XYZ file of C-alpha atoms in Angstrom:
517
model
C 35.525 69.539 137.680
C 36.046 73.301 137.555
C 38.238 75.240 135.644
C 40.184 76.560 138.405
C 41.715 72.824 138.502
C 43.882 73.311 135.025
C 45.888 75.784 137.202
C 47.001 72.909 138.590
C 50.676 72.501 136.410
C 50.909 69.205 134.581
C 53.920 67.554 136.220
C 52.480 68.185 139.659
C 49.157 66.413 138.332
C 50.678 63.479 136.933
C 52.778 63.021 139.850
C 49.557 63.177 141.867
C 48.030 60.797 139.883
C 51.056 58.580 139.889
C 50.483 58.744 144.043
C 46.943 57.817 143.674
C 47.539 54.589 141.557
C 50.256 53.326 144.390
C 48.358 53.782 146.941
C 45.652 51.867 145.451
C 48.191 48.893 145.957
C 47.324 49.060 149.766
C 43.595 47.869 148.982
C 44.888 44.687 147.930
C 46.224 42.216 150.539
C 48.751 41.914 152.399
C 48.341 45.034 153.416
C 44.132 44.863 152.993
C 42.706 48.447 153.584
C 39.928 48.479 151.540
C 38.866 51.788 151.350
C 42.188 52.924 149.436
C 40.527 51.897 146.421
C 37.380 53.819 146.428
C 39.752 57.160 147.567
C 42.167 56.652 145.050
C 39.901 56.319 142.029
C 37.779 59.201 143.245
C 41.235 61.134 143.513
C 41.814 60.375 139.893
C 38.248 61.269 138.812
C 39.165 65.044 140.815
C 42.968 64.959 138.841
C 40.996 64.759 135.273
C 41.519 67.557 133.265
C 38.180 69.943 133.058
C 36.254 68.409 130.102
C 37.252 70.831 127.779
C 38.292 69.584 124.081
C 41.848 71.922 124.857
C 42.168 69.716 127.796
C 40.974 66.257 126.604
C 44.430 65.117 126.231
C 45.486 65.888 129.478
C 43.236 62.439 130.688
C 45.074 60.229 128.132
C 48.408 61.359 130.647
C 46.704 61.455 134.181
C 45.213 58.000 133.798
C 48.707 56.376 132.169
C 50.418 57.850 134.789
C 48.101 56.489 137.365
C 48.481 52.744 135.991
C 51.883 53.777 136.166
C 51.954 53.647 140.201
C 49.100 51.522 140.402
C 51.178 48.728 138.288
C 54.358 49.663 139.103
C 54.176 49.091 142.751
C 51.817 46.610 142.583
C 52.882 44.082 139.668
C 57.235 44.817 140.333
C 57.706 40.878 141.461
C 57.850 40.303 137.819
C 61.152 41.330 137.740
C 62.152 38.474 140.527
C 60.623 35.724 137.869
C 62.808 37.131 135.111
C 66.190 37.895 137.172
C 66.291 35.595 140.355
C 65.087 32.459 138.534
C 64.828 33.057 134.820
C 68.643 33.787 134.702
C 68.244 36.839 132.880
C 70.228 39.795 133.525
C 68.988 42.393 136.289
C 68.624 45.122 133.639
C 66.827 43.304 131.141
C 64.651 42.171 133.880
C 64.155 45.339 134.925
C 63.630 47.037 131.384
C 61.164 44.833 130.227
C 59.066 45.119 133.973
C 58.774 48.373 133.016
C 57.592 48.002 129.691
C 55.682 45.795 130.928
C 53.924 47.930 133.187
C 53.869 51.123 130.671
C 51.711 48.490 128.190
C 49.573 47.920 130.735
C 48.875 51.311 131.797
C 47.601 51.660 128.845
C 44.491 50.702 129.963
C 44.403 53.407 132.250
C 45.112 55.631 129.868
C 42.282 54.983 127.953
C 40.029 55.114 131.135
C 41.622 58.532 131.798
C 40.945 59.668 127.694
C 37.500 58.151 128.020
C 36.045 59.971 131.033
C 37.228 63.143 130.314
C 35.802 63.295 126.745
C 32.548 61.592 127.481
C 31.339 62.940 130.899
C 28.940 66.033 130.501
C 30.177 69.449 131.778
C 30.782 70.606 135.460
C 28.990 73.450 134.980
C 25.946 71.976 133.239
C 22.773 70.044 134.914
C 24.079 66.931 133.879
C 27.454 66.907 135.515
C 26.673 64.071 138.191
C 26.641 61.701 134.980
C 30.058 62.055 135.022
C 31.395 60.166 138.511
C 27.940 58.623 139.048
C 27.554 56.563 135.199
C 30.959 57.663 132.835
C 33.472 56.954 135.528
C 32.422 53.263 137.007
C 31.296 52.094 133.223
C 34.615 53.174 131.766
C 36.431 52.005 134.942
C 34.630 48.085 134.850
C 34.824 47.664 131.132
C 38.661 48.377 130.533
C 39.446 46.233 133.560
C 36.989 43.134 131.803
C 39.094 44.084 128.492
C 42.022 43.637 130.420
C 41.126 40.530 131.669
C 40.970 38.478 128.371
C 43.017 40.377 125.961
C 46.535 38.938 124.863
C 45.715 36.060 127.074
C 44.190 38.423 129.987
C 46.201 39.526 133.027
C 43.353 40.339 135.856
C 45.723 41.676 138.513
C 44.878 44.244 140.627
C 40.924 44.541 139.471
C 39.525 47.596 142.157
C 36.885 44.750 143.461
C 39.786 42.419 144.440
C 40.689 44.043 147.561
C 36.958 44.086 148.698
C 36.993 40.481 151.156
C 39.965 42.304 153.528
C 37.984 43.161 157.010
C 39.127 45.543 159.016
C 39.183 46.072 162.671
C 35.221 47.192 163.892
C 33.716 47.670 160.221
C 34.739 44.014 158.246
C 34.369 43.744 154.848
C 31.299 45.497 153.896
C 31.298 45.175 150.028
C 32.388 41.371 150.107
C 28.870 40.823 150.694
C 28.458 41.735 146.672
C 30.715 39.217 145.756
C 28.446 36.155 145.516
C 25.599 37.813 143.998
C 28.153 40.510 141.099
C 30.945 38.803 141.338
C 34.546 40.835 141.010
C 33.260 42.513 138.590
C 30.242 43.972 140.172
C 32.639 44.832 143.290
C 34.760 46.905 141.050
C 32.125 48.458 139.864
C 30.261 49.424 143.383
C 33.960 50.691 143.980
C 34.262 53.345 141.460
C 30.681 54.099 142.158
C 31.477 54.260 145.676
C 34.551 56.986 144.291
C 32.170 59.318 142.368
C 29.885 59.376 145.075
C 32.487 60.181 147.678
C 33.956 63.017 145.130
C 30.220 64.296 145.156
C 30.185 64.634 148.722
C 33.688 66.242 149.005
C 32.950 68.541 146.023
C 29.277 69.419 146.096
C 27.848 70.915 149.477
C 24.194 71.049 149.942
C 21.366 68.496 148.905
C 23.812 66.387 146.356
C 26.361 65.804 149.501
C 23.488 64.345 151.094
C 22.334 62.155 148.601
C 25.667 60.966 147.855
C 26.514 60.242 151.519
C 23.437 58.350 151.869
C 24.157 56.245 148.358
C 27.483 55.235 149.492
C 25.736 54.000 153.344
C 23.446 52.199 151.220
C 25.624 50.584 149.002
C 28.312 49.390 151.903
C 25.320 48.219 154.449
C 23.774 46.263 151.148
C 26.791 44.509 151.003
C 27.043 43.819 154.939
C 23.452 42.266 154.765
C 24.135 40.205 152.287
C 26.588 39.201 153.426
C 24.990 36.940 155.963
C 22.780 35.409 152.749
C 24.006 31.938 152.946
C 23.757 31.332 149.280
C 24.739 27.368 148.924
C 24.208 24.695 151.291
C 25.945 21.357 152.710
C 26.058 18.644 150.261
C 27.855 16.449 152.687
C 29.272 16.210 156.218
C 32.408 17.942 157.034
C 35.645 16.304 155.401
C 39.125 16.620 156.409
C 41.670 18.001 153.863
C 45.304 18.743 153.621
C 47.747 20.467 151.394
C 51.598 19.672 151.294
C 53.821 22.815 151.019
C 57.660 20.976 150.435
C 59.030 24.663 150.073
C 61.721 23.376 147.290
C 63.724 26.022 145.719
C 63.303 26.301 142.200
C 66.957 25.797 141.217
C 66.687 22.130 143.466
C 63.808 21.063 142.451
C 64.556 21.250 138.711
C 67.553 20.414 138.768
C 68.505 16.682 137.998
C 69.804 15.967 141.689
C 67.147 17.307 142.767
C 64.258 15.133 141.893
C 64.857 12.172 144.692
C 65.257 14.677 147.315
C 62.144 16.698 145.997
C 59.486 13.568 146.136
C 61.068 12.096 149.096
C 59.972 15.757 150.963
C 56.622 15.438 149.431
C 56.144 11.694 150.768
C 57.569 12.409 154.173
C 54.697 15.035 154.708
C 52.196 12.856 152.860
C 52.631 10.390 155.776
C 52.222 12.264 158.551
C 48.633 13.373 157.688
C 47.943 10.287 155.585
C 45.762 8.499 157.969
C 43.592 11.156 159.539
C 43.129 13.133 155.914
C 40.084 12.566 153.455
C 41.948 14.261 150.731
C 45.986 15.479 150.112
C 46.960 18.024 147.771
C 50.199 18.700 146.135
C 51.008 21.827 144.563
C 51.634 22.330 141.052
C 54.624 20.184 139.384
C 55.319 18.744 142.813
C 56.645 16.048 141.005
C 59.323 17.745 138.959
C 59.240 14.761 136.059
C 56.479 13.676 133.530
C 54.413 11.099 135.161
C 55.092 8.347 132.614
C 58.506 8.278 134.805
C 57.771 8.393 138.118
C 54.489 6.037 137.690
C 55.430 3.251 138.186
C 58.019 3.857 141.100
C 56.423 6.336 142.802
C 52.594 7.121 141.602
C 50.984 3.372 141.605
C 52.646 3.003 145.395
C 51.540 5.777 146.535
C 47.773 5.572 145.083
C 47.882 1.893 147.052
C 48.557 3.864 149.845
C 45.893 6.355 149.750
C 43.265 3.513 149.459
C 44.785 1.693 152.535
C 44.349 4.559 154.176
C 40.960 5.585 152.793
C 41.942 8.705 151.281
C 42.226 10.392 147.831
C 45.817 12.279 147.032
C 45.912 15.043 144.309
C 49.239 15.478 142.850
C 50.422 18.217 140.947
C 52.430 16.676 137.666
C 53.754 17.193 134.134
C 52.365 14.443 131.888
C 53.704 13.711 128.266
C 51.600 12.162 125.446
C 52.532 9.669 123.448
C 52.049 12.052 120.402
C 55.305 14.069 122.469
C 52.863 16.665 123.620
C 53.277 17.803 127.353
C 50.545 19.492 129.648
C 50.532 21.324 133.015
C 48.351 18.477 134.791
C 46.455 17.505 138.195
C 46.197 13.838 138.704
C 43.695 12.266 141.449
C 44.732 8.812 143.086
C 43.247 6.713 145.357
C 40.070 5.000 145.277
C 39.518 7.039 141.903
C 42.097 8.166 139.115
C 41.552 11.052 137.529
C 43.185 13.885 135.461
C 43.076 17.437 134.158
C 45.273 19.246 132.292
C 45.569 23.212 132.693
C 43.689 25.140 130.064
C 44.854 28.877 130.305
C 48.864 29.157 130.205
C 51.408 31.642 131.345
C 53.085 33.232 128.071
C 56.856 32.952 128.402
C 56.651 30.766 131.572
C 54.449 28.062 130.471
C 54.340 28.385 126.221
C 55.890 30.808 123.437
C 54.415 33.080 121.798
C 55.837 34.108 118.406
C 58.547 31.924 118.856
C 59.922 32.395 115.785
C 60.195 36.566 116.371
C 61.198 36.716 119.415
C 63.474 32.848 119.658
C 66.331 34.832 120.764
C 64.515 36.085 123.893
C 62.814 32.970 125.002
C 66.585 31.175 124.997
C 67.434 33.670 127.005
C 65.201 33.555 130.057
C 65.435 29.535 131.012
C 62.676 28.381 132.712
C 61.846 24.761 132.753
C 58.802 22.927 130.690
C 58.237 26.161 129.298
C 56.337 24.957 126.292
C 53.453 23.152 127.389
C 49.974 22.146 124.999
C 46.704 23.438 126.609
C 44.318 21.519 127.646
C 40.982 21.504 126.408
C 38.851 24.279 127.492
C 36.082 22.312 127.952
C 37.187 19.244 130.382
C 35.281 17.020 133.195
C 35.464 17.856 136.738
C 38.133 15.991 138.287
C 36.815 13.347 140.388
C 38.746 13.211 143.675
C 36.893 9.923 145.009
C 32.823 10.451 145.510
C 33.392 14.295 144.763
C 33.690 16.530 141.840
C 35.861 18.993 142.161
C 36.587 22.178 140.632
C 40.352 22.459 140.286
C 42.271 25.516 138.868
C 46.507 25.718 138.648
C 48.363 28.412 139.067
C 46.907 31.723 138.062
C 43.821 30.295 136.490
C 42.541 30.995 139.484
C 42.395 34.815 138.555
C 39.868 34.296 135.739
C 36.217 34.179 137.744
C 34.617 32.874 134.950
C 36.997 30.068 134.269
C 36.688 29.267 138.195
C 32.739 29.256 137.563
C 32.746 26.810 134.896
C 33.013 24.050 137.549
C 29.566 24.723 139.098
C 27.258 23.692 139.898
C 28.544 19.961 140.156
C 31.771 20.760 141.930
C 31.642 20.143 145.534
C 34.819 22.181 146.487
C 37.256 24.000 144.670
C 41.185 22.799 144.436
C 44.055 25.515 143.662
C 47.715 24.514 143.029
C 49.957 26.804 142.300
C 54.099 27.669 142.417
C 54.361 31.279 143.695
C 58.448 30.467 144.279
C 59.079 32.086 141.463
C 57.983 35.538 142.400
C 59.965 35.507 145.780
C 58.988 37.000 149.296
C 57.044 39.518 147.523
C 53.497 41.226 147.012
C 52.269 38.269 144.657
C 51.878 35.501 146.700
C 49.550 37.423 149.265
C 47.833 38.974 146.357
C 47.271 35.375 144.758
C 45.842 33.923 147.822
C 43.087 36.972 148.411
C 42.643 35.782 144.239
C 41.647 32.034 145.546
C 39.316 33.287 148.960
C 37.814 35.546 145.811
C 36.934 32.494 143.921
C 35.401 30.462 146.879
C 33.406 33.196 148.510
C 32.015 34.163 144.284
C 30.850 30.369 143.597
C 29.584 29.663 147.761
C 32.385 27.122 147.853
C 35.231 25.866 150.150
C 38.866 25.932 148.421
C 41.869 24.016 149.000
C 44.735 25.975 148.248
C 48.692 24.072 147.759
C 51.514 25.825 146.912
C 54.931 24.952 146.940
C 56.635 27.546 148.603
C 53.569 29.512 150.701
C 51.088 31.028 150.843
C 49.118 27.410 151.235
C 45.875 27.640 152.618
C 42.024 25.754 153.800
C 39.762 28.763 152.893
C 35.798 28.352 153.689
C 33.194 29.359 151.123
C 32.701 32.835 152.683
C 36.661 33.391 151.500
C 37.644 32.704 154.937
C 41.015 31.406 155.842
C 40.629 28.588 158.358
C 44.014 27.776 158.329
C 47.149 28.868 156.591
C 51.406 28.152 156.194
C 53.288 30.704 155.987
C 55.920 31.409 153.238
C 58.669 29.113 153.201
C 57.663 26.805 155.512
C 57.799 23.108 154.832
C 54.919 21.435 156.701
C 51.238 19.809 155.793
C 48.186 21.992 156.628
C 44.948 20.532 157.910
C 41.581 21.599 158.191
C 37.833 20.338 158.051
C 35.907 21.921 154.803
C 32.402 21.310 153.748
C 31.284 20.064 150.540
C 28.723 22.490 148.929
C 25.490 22.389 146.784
C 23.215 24.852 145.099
C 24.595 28.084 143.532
C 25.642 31.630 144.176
C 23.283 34.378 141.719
C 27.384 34.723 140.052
C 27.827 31.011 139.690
C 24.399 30.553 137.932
C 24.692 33.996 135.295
C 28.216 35.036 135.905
C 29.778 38.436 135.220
C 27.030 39.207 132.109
C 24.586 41.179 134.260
C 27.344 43.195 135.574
C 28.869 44.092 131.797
C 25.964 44.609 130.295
C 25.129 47.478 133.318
C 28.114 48.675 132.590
C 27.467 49.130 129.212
C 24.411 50.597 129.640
C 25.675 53.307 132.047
C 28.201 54.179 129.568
C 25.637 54.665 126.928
C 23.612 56.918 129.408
C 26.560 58.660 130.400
C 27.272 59.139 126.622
C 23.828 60.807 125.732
C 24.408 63.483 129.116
C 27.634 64.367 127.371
C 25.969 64.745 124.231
C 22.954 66.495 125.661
C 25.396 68.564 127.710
C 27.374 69.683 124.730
C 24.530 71.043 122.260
C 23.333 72.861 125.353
C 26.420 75.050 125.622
């Protein structure tokens, strides 16, 4: 960066920034162009201040102000959970979006902070350290912090976008996905952005170089992308996945319940006898299963093995110790369960309940203090197969997702997107689950109660899909998998430690860089 760039008045840059970070939001799906993300973190690596200690605070605002539009366009449907269907008044839904956004820029923040104090100078021999090994290691390690602290919230993670084709050119970079997982996509990304800000900044030779990096990195991807990583376990099965589109307010509500289950069982039978496996989504039966079993659950299993197929039902269950759990049952010729192991604070249990017990009383959302479920837990077994099953957003965490291999055959994903609306999340979720399948080289049922539902191949392919707020049943033919993806069998390690080693590279050029001024 030259000095003629701190000419450039603050409000204008932070604006800029602000600019870059929305229109990052157009990576992800459903909008899917993939290349935002590498030009809008290469536009904030150009809107850093020059790495000049006078100047080092500047970074701390360009990269808060980025998360800022990155979050704040991106992550707004949080508001619809709070306001449309947690009861709570549109300006304290509002307010504490935003907050909730400014905390999470945060982490941008800190990237912005980070680069600008550690890269080496722009005037100095060393300055490609800066966008080629500062910028992607800072950029891949906050969003892996972000993903596991306070719980973890792994929206939005530059890699995500990466499995969107586009017209003529595909996907290039999905190719990485099997072999780095999201991780190492993210971090191609930002590599991808310093090299591009090379070639726009830096004429001669290093334009070159840097043109011929990023070709090399995007036609890796495409060839290996054809690697078929995993291989049939099994001939081709049929599955379906139930999407009753229930309103929240119905379905919870106590006149609701009947009407609820009898949607559920009236699309149940209409693929019942040509389907080896039926998903529910999550809490499709709005009632703990120690009331509904023997009315509704013990029939219905008899059914399935008339039929000669296996049901998975999405279902509250209560322990006789008065505990309740966010579970997946399997019935038919096997009974199985699983209880959900990393819960939504506020929507799913309460954290400090004590501090903040005025709060939770006032957003109302059902079951909102369920147990977890033990992190370490058996495949569910949906007849001969084990299956990997994830609800809701556990889907987001790739290591979570890759805790099921190699034994599972297929992945299952249940989820309840209603309460987010027609909004940006439930496209965003879905790109989540063809994440998962094409990471692990496995095929992914997807049920969710209001849309998007969804039979997605293990290259992250949709093969079929309903729409939001349709009720219908969704077929398609899957294929049960063996063997493992390079990400299934060593995860996102590989990719962190790289990282960190960058970062320490990048750290010794800014060093070297500094005593040599």
């Amino acid at each position: 960066m030259s000095d003629s760039d701190r000419s450039l008045p603050d409000p204008a840059r932070w604006a800029l920034a602000a600019l870059a970070g929305a229109l990052m939001v157009l990576s992800f799906a459903p909008f899917g162009w993939f290349p935002m993300a590498t030009l809008s973190i290469a536009a904030f690596y150009q809107l850093l201040p020059s790495a000049f200690p006078v100047a080092r605070r500047g970074g701390f605002a360009v990269g808060w102000f980025f998360g800022l539009g990155l979050l704040g366009f991106g992550v707004f449907w949080i508001r619809i959970s709070l306001n449309e269907f947690g009861n709570m008044p549109a300006l304290a839904a509002n307010v504490l979006m935003l907050l909730f956004v400014a905390a999470l820029a945060l982490f941008y923040a800190v990237a912005g902070w980070l680069v600008t104090r550690l890269r080496p100078r722009a005037d100095g021999p060393l300055w490609w350290a800066g966008p080629l090994l500062v910028l992607p290691s800072v950029w891949v390690l906050l969003e892996w912090l972000r993903g596991w602290l306070f719980t973890g919230f792994p929206w939005l993670f530059a890699g995500n976008g990466q499995i969107n084709p586009l017209p003529l050119v595909g996907a290039p970079l999905a190719g990485w996905a099997p072999v780095l997982g999201v991780h190492g996509l993210s971090l191609i990304v930002a590599l991808s952005a310093g090299l591009l800000w090379i070639a726009v900044r830096r004429p001669g030779i290093a334009r070159s170089l840097s043109l011929a990096a990023v070709l090399a990195l995007w036609l890796g991807g495409a060839l290996l992308g054809r690697v078929e990583w995993t291989r049939p376990a099994d001939g081709p099965i049929v599955a379906a996945a139930v999407q009753g589109n229930v309103e929240p307010a119905v379905k919870w509500s106590p006149d609701g319940v009947l009407p609820t289950l009898e949607i559920y069982l009236l699309l149940t039978r209409e693929v019942l006898e040509d389907s080896d496996v039926i998903v529910w989504p999550e809490t499709a039966i709005p009632s703990f299963l120690h009331e509904v079993e023997s009315g509704l659950v013990k029939p219905l299993a008899e059914d399935a093995r008339e039929a000669g197929t296996e049901i998975v039902v999405g279902v509250p269950v209560m322990e006789p110790s008065g505990r309740y759990y966010n579970g997946l049952i399997s019935i038919g010729s096997a009974a199985d369960r699983y209880y959900k192991r990393h819960l939504v604070p506020f929507g799913e249990f309460l954290p400090f309940k004590r501090q903040l017990r005025p709060l939770i009383d006032w957003f109302e959302v059902p079951m909102s203090d369920f147990s977890r479920g033990q992190a370490e837990q058996p495949l569910l077994q949906v007849g001969r197969y084990p299956v990997g099953v994830s609800i809701c957003y556990e889907d987001v965490f790739p290591e979570e997702v890759r805790q099921a291999l190699p034994q599972a055959a297929y992945l299952i994903n249940v989820s309840n997107d209603a309460w987010f609306g027609d909004s940006l999340a439930p496209h965003q979720h879905l790109e989540f689950a063809r994440l998962r399948a094409l990471e692990n080289g496995r095929p992914l049922v997807r049920a969710t109660n209001t849309g998007i539902s969804a039979i997605i191949d293990h290259h992250g392919r949709v093969l079929a899909a309903l729409p939001l707020f349709e009720r219908a049943a969704l077929k398609g033919t899957i294929e049960p998998r063996a063997g493992l993806t390079p990400f299934a069998a060593v995860g996102s390690t590989p990719v962190l430690l790289l990282a960190a080693g960058m970062l320490l590279l990048g750290l010794l050029a800014g060093r070297w860089s500094a005593l040599r001024s």
